């Protein structure tokens, strides 16, 4: 009888020990705002800036692992609505209809603006004219005869740049002739660098932060200055012209979190909108939503080298 009691006690002890270990393991694996794994679907036109953000975030919080999947804008939004992606980066806010779909699922999307981006128009280096009027582009998209543009080159038929230009031109479809599309912004840049007379439409981040294999190719194109529909001057997609709201092809960037709980998506969104994230935006050539502060030390006299 005593042996049976001891055996039963041993079994109970082992069971409780295993349960405690399993609970401890589950707690350690639990996702928090600074720990866990996260998959983010990103608008392909702004991929470089998000890669920079992820690199610094993971370098700061070692228990966080974030993977990026670049897609066209249409695919990004579809993945979000179909719950294939819970955190995305887009170049537009959600529409009322899209928000209502989440409300039916009792999910309130956390939409965080974090930067102002620009759509850049680029041309072959051999083209000495570095100016272009936005009306010229709109006329071309509307199918009006125009000898100034041989063709417009986009990254993807479903991209945010196509949607943006179509909305400006107030058309539902692109012209059947003179419009080309590829799969990535790098392909657009390369095509324009090799073909005179073509105008490429790309996210400016791909020009300010080219990948190593694209550095020499980017040198073979000109970034055009653009005159807005109601402007008399031409402006470039620079931080200064974006800050002064002068460049006519500017757009906002958003990180949209639909996780519905305090997970890594919330932590990463707060990081991008915070001081470090905004400094990364500033260094990338885009315009941060909040300009990071700077501390200056003012001295009455200059110290010598040996002091």
mmCIF file of C-alpha atoms in Angstrom:
data_model
loop_
_atom_site.group_PDB
_atom_site.id
_atom_site.type_symbol
_atom_site.label_atom_id
_atom_site.label_comp_id
_atom_site.label_asym_id
_atom_site.label_seq_id
_atom_site.Cartn_x
_atom_site.Cartn_y
_atom_site.Cartn_z
ATOM 1 C CA UNK A 1 0.000 0.000 0.000
ATOM 2 C CA UNK A 2 2.840 2.339 0.920
ATOM 3 C CA UNK A 3 4.651 1.566 -2.326
ATOM 4 C CA UNK A 4 1.500 2.358 -4.326
ATOM 5 C CA UNK A 5 1.120 5.695 -2.522
ATOM 6 C CA UNK A 6 4.728 6.590 -3.239
ATOM 7 C CA UNK A 7 4.333 5.622 -6.873
ATOM 8 C CA UNK A 8 1.123 7.673 -7.177
ATOM 9 C CA UNK A 9 2.836 10.638 -5.530
ATOM 10 C CA UNK A 10 5.754 10.375 -7.959
ATOM 11 C CA UNK A 11 3.395 10.321 -10.937
ATOM 12 C CA UNK A 12 1.562 13.417 -9.667
ATOM 13 C CA UNK A 13 4.884 15.216 -9.085
ATOM 14 C CA UNK A 14 6.165 14.440 -12.580
ATOM 15 C CA UNK A 15 2.841 15.548 -14.100
ATOM 16 C CA UNK A 16 2.826 18.862 -12.228
ATOM 17 C CA UNK A 17 6.490 19.464 -13.078
ATOM 18 C CA UNK A 18 5.801 18.877 -16.768
ATOM 19 C CA UNK A 19 2.778 21.182 -16.689
ATOM 20 C CA UNK A 20 4.812 23.945 -15.026
ATOM 21 C CA UNK A 21 7.556 23.577 -17.613
ATOM 22 C CA UNK A 22 5.025 23.685 -20.455
ATOM 23 C CA UNK A 23 3.415 26.797 -18.980
ATOM 24 C CA UNK A 24 6.818 28.432 -18.609
ATOM 25 C CA UNK A 25 7.637 27.578 -22.224
ATOM 26 C CA UNK A 26 4.321 28.965 -23.458
ATOM 27 C CA UNK A 27 4.893 32.179 -21.520
ATOM 28 C CA UNK A 28 8.394 32.569 -22.991
ATOM 29 C CA UNK A 29 7.070 32.008 -26.511
ATOM 30 C CA UNK A 30 4.235 34.503 -26.087
ATOM 31 C CA UNK A 31 4.297 37.423 -28.517
ATOM 32 C CA UNK A 32 4.629 40.884 -27.021
ATOM 33 C CA UNK A 33 5.159 44.337 -28.493
ATOM 34 C CA UNK A 34 8.920 43.696 -28.446
ATOM 35 C CA UNK A 35 9.158 39.925 -28.837
ATOM 36 C CA UNK A 36 7.982 37.300 -31.280
ATOM 37 C CA UNK A 37 7.704 36.905 -35.045
ATOM 38 C CA UNK A 38 5.793 39.068 -37.488
ATOM 39 C CA UNK A 39 5.142 39.030 -41.214
ATOM 40 C CA UNK A 40 4.557 42.415 -42.855
ATOM 41 C CA UNK A 41 3.228 42.873 -46.371
ATOM 42 C CA UNK A 42 4.714 46.039 -47.842
ATOM 43 C CA UNK A 43 3.890 48.186 -50.852
ATOM 44 C CA UNK A 44 6.752 47.378 -53.189
ATOM 45 C CA UNK A 45 7.391 51.040 -54.008
ATOM 46 C CA UNK A 46 8.495 51.777 -50.417
ATOM 47 C CA UNK A 47 10.311 48.536 -49.611
ATOM 48 C CA UNK A 48 13.787 50.105 -48.951
ATOM 49 C CA UNK A 49 12.659 52.314 -46.056
ATOM 50 C CA UNK A 50 10.883 49.413 -44.341
ATOM 51 C CA UNK A 51 13.953 47.199 -44.724
ATOM 52 C CA UNK A 52 15.966 49.879 -42.908
ATOM 53 C CA UNK A 53 13.378 50.117 -40.128
ATOM 54 C CA UNK A 54 13.285 46.349 -39.635
ATOM 55 C CA UNK A 55 17.100 46.089 -39.539
ATOM 56 C CA UNK A 56 17.383 48.656 -36.748
ATOM 57 C CA UNK A 57 14.358 47.297 -34.861
ATOM 58 C CA UNK A 58 15.714 43.736 -34.848
ATOM 59 C CA UNK A 59 19.163 45.049 -33.918
ATOM 60 C CA UNK A 60 17.614 46.771 -30.904
ATOM 61 C CA UNK A 61 15.190 44.041 -29.818
ATOM 62 C CA UNK A 62 16.920 40.693 -30.312
ATOM 63 C CA UNK A 63 13.813 38.595 -29.582
ATOM 64 C CA UNK A 64 11.875 40.223 -32.454
ATOM 65 C CA UNK A 65 11.969 38.748 -35.953
ATOM 66 C CA UNK A 66 10.133 40.533 -38.776
ATOM 67 C CA UNK A 67 9.888 39.296 -42.362
ATOM 68 C CA UNK A 68 8.893 41.538 -45.276
ATOM 69 C CA UNK A 69 6.855 40.507 -48.296
ATOM 70 C CA UNK A 70 6.747 43.194 -51.032
ATOM 71 C CA UNK A 71 3.620 43.258 -53.199
ATOM 72 C CA UNK A 72 1.621 45.621 -55.383
ATOM 73 C CA UNK A 73 -0.824 47.942 -53.641
ATOM 74 C CA UNK A 74 -3.854 45.943 -54.808
ATOM 75 C CA UNK A 75 -2.339 42.737 -53.410
ATOM 76 C CA UNK A 76 -1.414 44.427 -50.114
ATOM 77 C CA UNK A 77 -4.958 45.678 -49.520
ATOM 78 C CA UNK A 78 -6.521 42.368 -50.601
ATOM 79 C CA UNK A 79 -4.274 40.429 -48.221
ATOM 80 C CA UNK A 80 -5.277 42.756 -45.389
ATOM 81 C CA UNK A 81 -9.005 42.502 -46.102
ATOM 82 C CA UNK A 82 -8.824 38.712 -46.465
ATOM 83 C CA UNK A 83 -6.790 38.419 -43.256
ATOM 84 C CA UNK A 84 -3.830 36.902 -45.055
ATOM 85 C CA UNK A 85 -1.769 39.767 -43.613
ATOM 86 C CA UNK A 86 -2.425 41.453 -40.278
ATOM 87 C CA UNK A 87 0.167 44.243 -40.592
ATOM 88 C CA UNK A 88 0.844 46.109 -43.839
ATOM 89 C CA UNK A 89 2.581 49.249 -45.090
ATOM 90 C CA UNK A 90 0.680 51.257 -47.695
ATOM 91 C CA UNK A 91 0.792 54.591 -49.507
ATOM 92 C CA UNK A 92 -2.837 55.352 -48.711
ATOM 93 C CA UNK A 93 -5.257 55.205 -45.807
ATOM 94 C CA UNK A 94 -8.123 52.741 -45.657
ATOM 95 C CA UNK A 95 -11.430 53.755 -47.237
ATOM 96 C CA UNK A 96 -14.695 53.887 -45.268
ATOM 97 C CA UNK A 97 -15.836 50.686 -46.976
ATOM 98 C CA UNK A 98 -12.624 48.881 -46.029
ATOM 99 C CA UNK A 99 -12.863 50.041 -42.411
ATOM 100 C CA UNK A 100 -16.480 48.845 -42.200
ATOM 101 C CA UNK A 101 -15.387 45.335 -43.207
ATOM 102 C CA UNK A 102 -13.065 45.207 -40.207
ATOM 103 C CA UNK A 103 -15.724 46.613 -37.901
ATOM 104 C CA UNK A 104 -17.970 43.681 -38.805
ATOM 105 C CA UNK A 105 -15.199 41.421 -37.493
ATOM 106 C CA UNK A 106 -14.924 43.633 -34.394
ATOM 107 C CA UNK A 107 -11.414 44.702 -35.365
ATOM 108 C CA UNK A 108 -10.371 48.343 -35.199
ATOM 109 C CA UNK A 109 -7.400 48.930 -37.549
ATOM 110 C CA UNK A 110 -4.566 50.950 -36.036
ATOM 111 C CA UNK A 111 -3.505 53.312 -38.835
ATOM 112 C CA UNK A 112 -0.232 55.147 -38.181
ATOM 113 C CA UNK A 113 1.147 57.712 -40.666
ATOM 114 C CA UNK A 114 4.932 57.798 -40.427
ATOM 115 C CA UNK A 115 6.377 59.556 -43.508
ATOM 116 C CA UNK A 116 5.707 61.600 -46.609
ATOM 117 C CA UNK A 117 6.921 59.936 -49.788
ATOM 118 C CA UNK A 118 7.149 61.137 -53.392
ATOM 119 C CA UNK A 119 6.519 59.580 -56.766
ATOM 120 C CA UNK A 120 9.510 60.419 -58.940
ATOM 121 C CA UNK A 121 9.498 60.831 -62.716
ATOM 122 C CA UNK A 122 12.774 59.740 -64.269
ATOM 123 C CA UNK A 123 14.326 59.962 -67.737
ATOM 124 C CA UNK A 124 17.395 58.704 -69.528
ATOM 125 C CA UNK A 125 20.596 60.643 -68.800
ATOM 126 C CA UNK A 126 20.951 61.487 -72.484
ATOM 127 C CA UNK A 127 17.785 63.583 -72.250
ATOM 128 C CA UNK A 128 19.026 67.091 -71.491
ATOM 129 C CA UNK A 129 15.550 68.313 -70.521
ATOM 130 C CA UNK A 130 15.112 67.658 -66.806
ATOM 131 C CA UNK A 131 11.770 69.473 -66.536
ATOM 132 C CA UNK A 132 8.287 68.101 -67.093
ATOM 133 C CA UNK A 133 4.808 69.493 -66.559
ATOM 134 C CA UNK A 134 2.314 67.303 -64.749
ATOM 135 C CA UNK A 135 -0.260 68.278 -67.372
ATOM 136 C CA UNK A 136 1.917 66.621 -70.017
ATOM 137 C CA UNK A 137 1.762 63.337 -68.101
ATOM 138 C CA UNK A 138 -1.988 63.629 -67.538
ATOM 139 C CA UNK A 139 -2.613 64.386 -71.206
ATOM 140 C CA UNK A 140 -0.640 61.281 -72.132
ATOM 141 C CA UNK A 141 -2.617 59.110 -69.691
ATOM 142 C CA UNK A 142 -5.866 60.531 -71.077
ATOM 143 C CA UNK A 143 -4.819 59.422 -74.546
ATOM 144 C CA UNK A 144 -4.201 62.880 -75.980
ATOM 145 C CA UNK A 145 -1.521 63.214 -78.641
ATOM 146 C CA UNK A 146 1.785 64.276 -77.162
ATOM 147 C CA UNK A 147 5.237 64.155 -78.737
ATOM 148 C CA UNK A 148 7.075 65.041 -75.525
ATOM 149 C CA UNK A 149 6.611 61.522 -74.097
ATOM 150 C CA UNK A 150 7.359 58.350 -76.028
ATOM 151 C CA UNK A 151 6.121 56.133 -73.214
ATOM 152 C CA UNK A 152 5.409 55.862 -69.505
ATOM 153 C CA UNK A 153 6.946 52.998 -67.555
ATOM 154 C CA UNK A 154 5.397 51.655 -64.330
ATOM 155 C CA UNK A 155 6.500 48.931 -61.965
ATOM 156 C CA UNK A 156 3.218 47.004 -61.937
ATOM 157 C CA UNK A 157 -0.289 47.436 -63.401
ATOM 158 C CA UNK A 158 -1.714 47.102 -59.862
ATOM 159 C CA UNK A 159 0.834 49.321 -58.140
ATOM 160 C CA UNK A 160 0.182 52.389 -56.020
ATOM 161 C CA UNK A 161 1.921 54.597 -58.598
ATOM 162 C CA UNK A 162 -0.516 53.498 -61.323
ATOM 163 C CA UNK A 163 -3.493 54.097 -59.035
ATOM 164 C CA UNK A 164 -2.125 57.529 -58.071
ATOM 165 C CA UNK A 165 -1.574 58.695 -61.676
ATOM 166 C CA UNK A 166 -4.951 57.319 -62.832
ATOM 167 C CA UNK A 167 -6.708 59.241 -60.064
ATOM 168 C CA UNK A 168 -4.898 62.432 -61.075
ATOM 169 C CA UNK A 169 -5.892 61.945 -64.708
ATOM 170 C CA UNK A 170 -9.421 60.845 -63.701
ATOM 171 C CA UNK A 171 -9.336 57.741 -65.886
ATOM 172 C CA UNK A 172 -10.283 54.149 -65.153
ATOM 173 C CA UNK A 173 -7.882 52.511 -67.577
ATOM 174 C CA UNK A 174 -4.417 53.231 -68.929
ATOM 175 C CA UNK A 175 -3.912 53.858 -72.647
ATOM 176 C CA UNK A 176 -3.471 50.744 -74.765
ATOM 177 C CA UNK A 177 -0.362 52.202 -76.399
ATOM 178 C CA UNK A 178 2.768 53.752 -74.899
ATOM 179 C CA UNK A 179 2.445 52.354 -71.366
ATOM 180 C CA UNK A 180 4.848 49.686 -70.123
ATOM 181 C CA UNK A 181 4.975 47.812 -66.847
ATOM 182 C CA UNK A 182 7.405 45.465 -65.111
ATOM 183 C CA UNK A 183 7.488 43.779 -61.727
ATOM 184 C CA UNK A 184 9.791 46.002 -59.665
ATOM 185 C CA UNK A 185 10.995 49.588 -59.439
ATOM 186 C CA UNK A 186 14.543 48.420 -60.168
ATOM 187 C CA UNK A 187 13.376 47.031 -63.525
ATOM 188 C CA UNK A 188 11.761 50.373 -64.365
ATOM 189 C CA UNK A 189 14.948 52.268 -63.536
ATOM 190 C CA UNK A 190 17.059 49.899 -65.621
ATOM 191 C CA UNK A 191 14.682 50.092 -68.608
ATOM 192 C CA UNK A 192 14.640 53.904 -68.567
ATOM 193 C CA UNK A 193 18.436 54.036 -68.271
ATOM 194 C CA UNK A 194 18.652 52.048 -71.520
ATOM 195 C CA UNK A 195 15.843 53.704 -73.491
ATOM 196 C CA UNK A 196 15.807 57.374 -74.422
ATOM 197 C CA UNK A 197 12.428 59.141 -74.429
ATOM 198 C CA UNK A 198 10.832 56.894 -71.809
ATOM 199 C CA UNK A 199 9.529 58.383 -68.566
ATOM 200 C CA UNK A 200 9.690 56.080 -65.551
ATOM 201 C CA UNK A 201 7.329 56.361 -62.592
ATOM 202 C CA UNK A 202 8.924 55.065 -59.370
ATOM 203 C CA UNK A 203 8.986 55.541 -55.621
ATOM 204 C CA UNK A 204 11.703 58.079 -54.821
ATOM 205 C CA UNK A 205 13.044 55.822 -52.050
ATOM 206 C CA UNK A 206 14.449 53.467 -54.711
ATOM 207 C CA UNK A 207 16.563 56.358 -56.007
ATOM 208 C CA UNK A 208 17.730 57.780 -52.685
ATOM 209 C CA UNK A 209 18.651 54.304 -51.373
ATOM 210 C CA UNK A 210 19.574 52.132 -54.356
ATOM 211 C CA UNK A 211 20.755 48.585 -53.774
ATOM 212 C CA UNK A 212 24.494 47.969 -54.447
ATOM 213 C CA UNK A 213 23.822 46.457 -57.871
ATOM 214 C CA UNK A 214 21.723 49.493 -58.861
ATOM 215 C CA UNK A 215 24.091 52.322 -57.865
ATOM 216 C CA UNK A 216 25.735 52.641 -61.302
ATOM 217 C CA UNK A 217 22.389 52.250 -63.107
ATOM 218 C CA UNK A 218 20.784 55.043 -61.063
ATOM 219 C CA UNK A 219 23.624 57.309 -62.216
ATOM 220 C CA UNK A 220 22.381 56.820 -65.787
ATOM 221 C CA UNK A 221 19.021 58.512 -65.186
ATOM 222 C CA UNK A 222 17.809 62.017 -64.351
ATOM 223 C CA UNK A 223 15.174 62.729 -61.737
ATOM 224 C CA UNK A 224 12.832 65.254 -63.330
ATOM 225 C CA UNK A 225 11.544 68.408 -61.706
ATOM 226 C CA UNK A 226 7.766 68.647 -62.015
ATOM 227 C CA UNK A 227 5.454 71.614 -62.517
ATOM 228 C CA UNK A 228 2.072 71.145 -60.856
ATOM 229 C CA UNK A 229 -1.248 71.844 -62.530
ATOM 230 C CA UNK A 230 -1.576 75.232 -60.831
ATOM 231 C CA UNK A 231 2.108 76.093 -60.533
ATOM 232 C CA UNK A 232 4.449 78.218 -62.592
ATOM 233 C CA UNK A 233 7.633 76.737 -61.134
ATOM 234 C CA UNK A 234 9.163 73.280 -61.174
ATOM 235 C CA UNK A 235 9.878 71.339 -58.011
ATOM 236 C CA UNK A 236 11.878 68.202 -57.202
ATOM 237 C CA UNK A 237 11.057 65.230 -54.917
ATOM 238 C CA UNK A 238 13.393 66.509 -52.186
ATOM 239 C CA UNK A 239 12.783 66.690 -48.449
ATOM 240 C CA UNK A 240 12.684 70.473 -48.640
ATOM 241 C CA UNK A 241 10.048 70.629 -51.387
ATOM 242 C CA UNK A 242 8.018 67.922 -49.639
ATOM 243 C CA UNK A 243 8.163 69.829 -46.347
ATOM 244 C CA UNK A 244 7.030 73.033 -48.049
ATOM 245 C CA UNK A 245 4.214 71.128 -49.818
ATOM 246 C CA UNK A 246 5.499 72.193 -53.237
ATOM 247 C CA UNK A 247 6.214 68.916 -54.998
ATOM 248 C CA UNK A 248 2.953 67.900 -56.759
ATOM 249 C CA UNK A 249 3.406 64.105 -56.574
ATOM 250 C CA UNK A 250 3.670 63.664 -52.814
ATOM 251 C CA UNK A 251 1.887 60.978 -50.799
ATOM 252 C CA UNK A 252 1.695 59.752 -47.205
ATOM 253 C CA UNK A 253 2.943 56.407 -45.914
ATOM 254 C CA UNK A 254 1.002 54.362 -43.356
ATOM 255 C CA UNK A 255 1.543 51.253 -41.289
ATOM 256 C CA UNK A 256 -1.803 49.528 -40.696
ATOM 257 C CA UNK A 257 -2.093 47.036 -37.847
ATOM 258 C CA UNK A 258 -5.115 44.719 -37.658
ATOM 259 C CA UNK A 259 -3.741 42.199 -35.149
ATOM 260 C CA UNK A 260 -6.370 43.219 -32.614
ATOM 261 C CA UNK A 261 -4.052 42.747 -29.631
ATOM 262 C CA UNK A 262 -0.867 44.181 -28.132
ATOM 263 C CA UNK A 263 1.534 42.256 -30.347
ATOM 264 C CA UNK A 264 4.707 42.905 -32.290
ATOM 265 C CA UNK A 265 2.762 44.891 -34.884
ATOM 266 C CA UNK A 266 1.959 47.502 -32.253
ATOM 267 C CA UNK A 267 5.565 47.634 -31.104
ATOM 268 C CA UNK A 268 6.943 48.023 -34.618
ATOM 269 C CA UNK A 269 4.355 50.695 -35.484
ATOM 270 C CA UNK A 270 5.286 52.672 -32.367
ATOM 271 C CA UNK A 271 8.970 52.296 -33.236
ATOM 272 C CA UNK A 272 8.533 53.686 -36.773
ATOM 273 C CA UNK A 273 6.514 56.634 -35.470
ATOM 274 C CA UNK A 274 8.949 57.218 -32.598
ATOM 275 C CA UNK A 275 12.197 59.150 -32.431
ATOM 276 C CA UNK A 276 14.509 56.459 -33.827
ATOM 277 C CA UNK A 277 12.121 55.465 -36.602
ATOM 278 C CA UNK A 278 11.639 59.079 -37.637
ATOM 279 C CA UNK A 279 15.403 59.593 -37.768
ATOM 280 C CA UNK A 280 15.658 56.603 -40.100
ATOM 281 C CA UNK A 281 13.003 58.203 -42.332
ATOM 282 C CA UNK A 282 14.906 61.486 -42.321
ATOM 283 C CA UNK A 283 18.171 59.769 -43.278
ATOM 284 C CA UNK A 284 16.453 57.857 -46.097
ATOM 285 C CA UNK A 285 15.566 61.029 -47.989
ATOM 286 C CA UNK A 286 11.846 60.896 -47.207
ATOM 287 C CA UNK A 287 10.077 63.378 -44.955
ATOM 288 C CA UNK A 288 9.243 62.180 -41.426
ATOM 289 C CA UNK A 289 5.851 62.973 -39.927
ATOM 290 C CA UNK A 290 7.613 64.433 -36.896
ATOM 291 C CA UNK A 291 11.019 65.983 -37.417
ATOM 292 C CA UNK A 292 13.396 64.576 -34.763
ATOM 293 C CA UNK A 293 14.813 67.139 -32.363
ATOM 294 C CA UNK A 294 18.458 68.157 -32.383
ATOM 295 C CA UNK A 295 20.590 69.254 -29.433
ATOM 296 C CA UNK A 296 23.236 71.878 -30.173
ATOM 297 C CA UNK A 297 26.204 72.683 -27.980
ATOM 298 C CA UNK A 298 27.159 76.355 -28.233
ATOM 299 C CA UNK A 299 30.676 77.283 -27.196
ATOM 300 C CA UNK A 300 32.074 80.749 -26.679
ATOM 301 C CA UNK A 301 35.444 79.741 -28.048
ATOM 302 C CA UNK A 302 36.880 76.984 -30.240
ATOM 303 C CA UNK A 303 39.009 74.435 -28.431
ATOM 304 C CA UNK A 304 42.436 73.691 -29.779
ATOM 305 C CA UNK A 305 43.367 70.179 -30.943
ATOM 306 C CA UNK A 306 45.636 69.563 -27.933
ATOM 307 C CA UNK A 307 43.032 70.691 -25.419
#
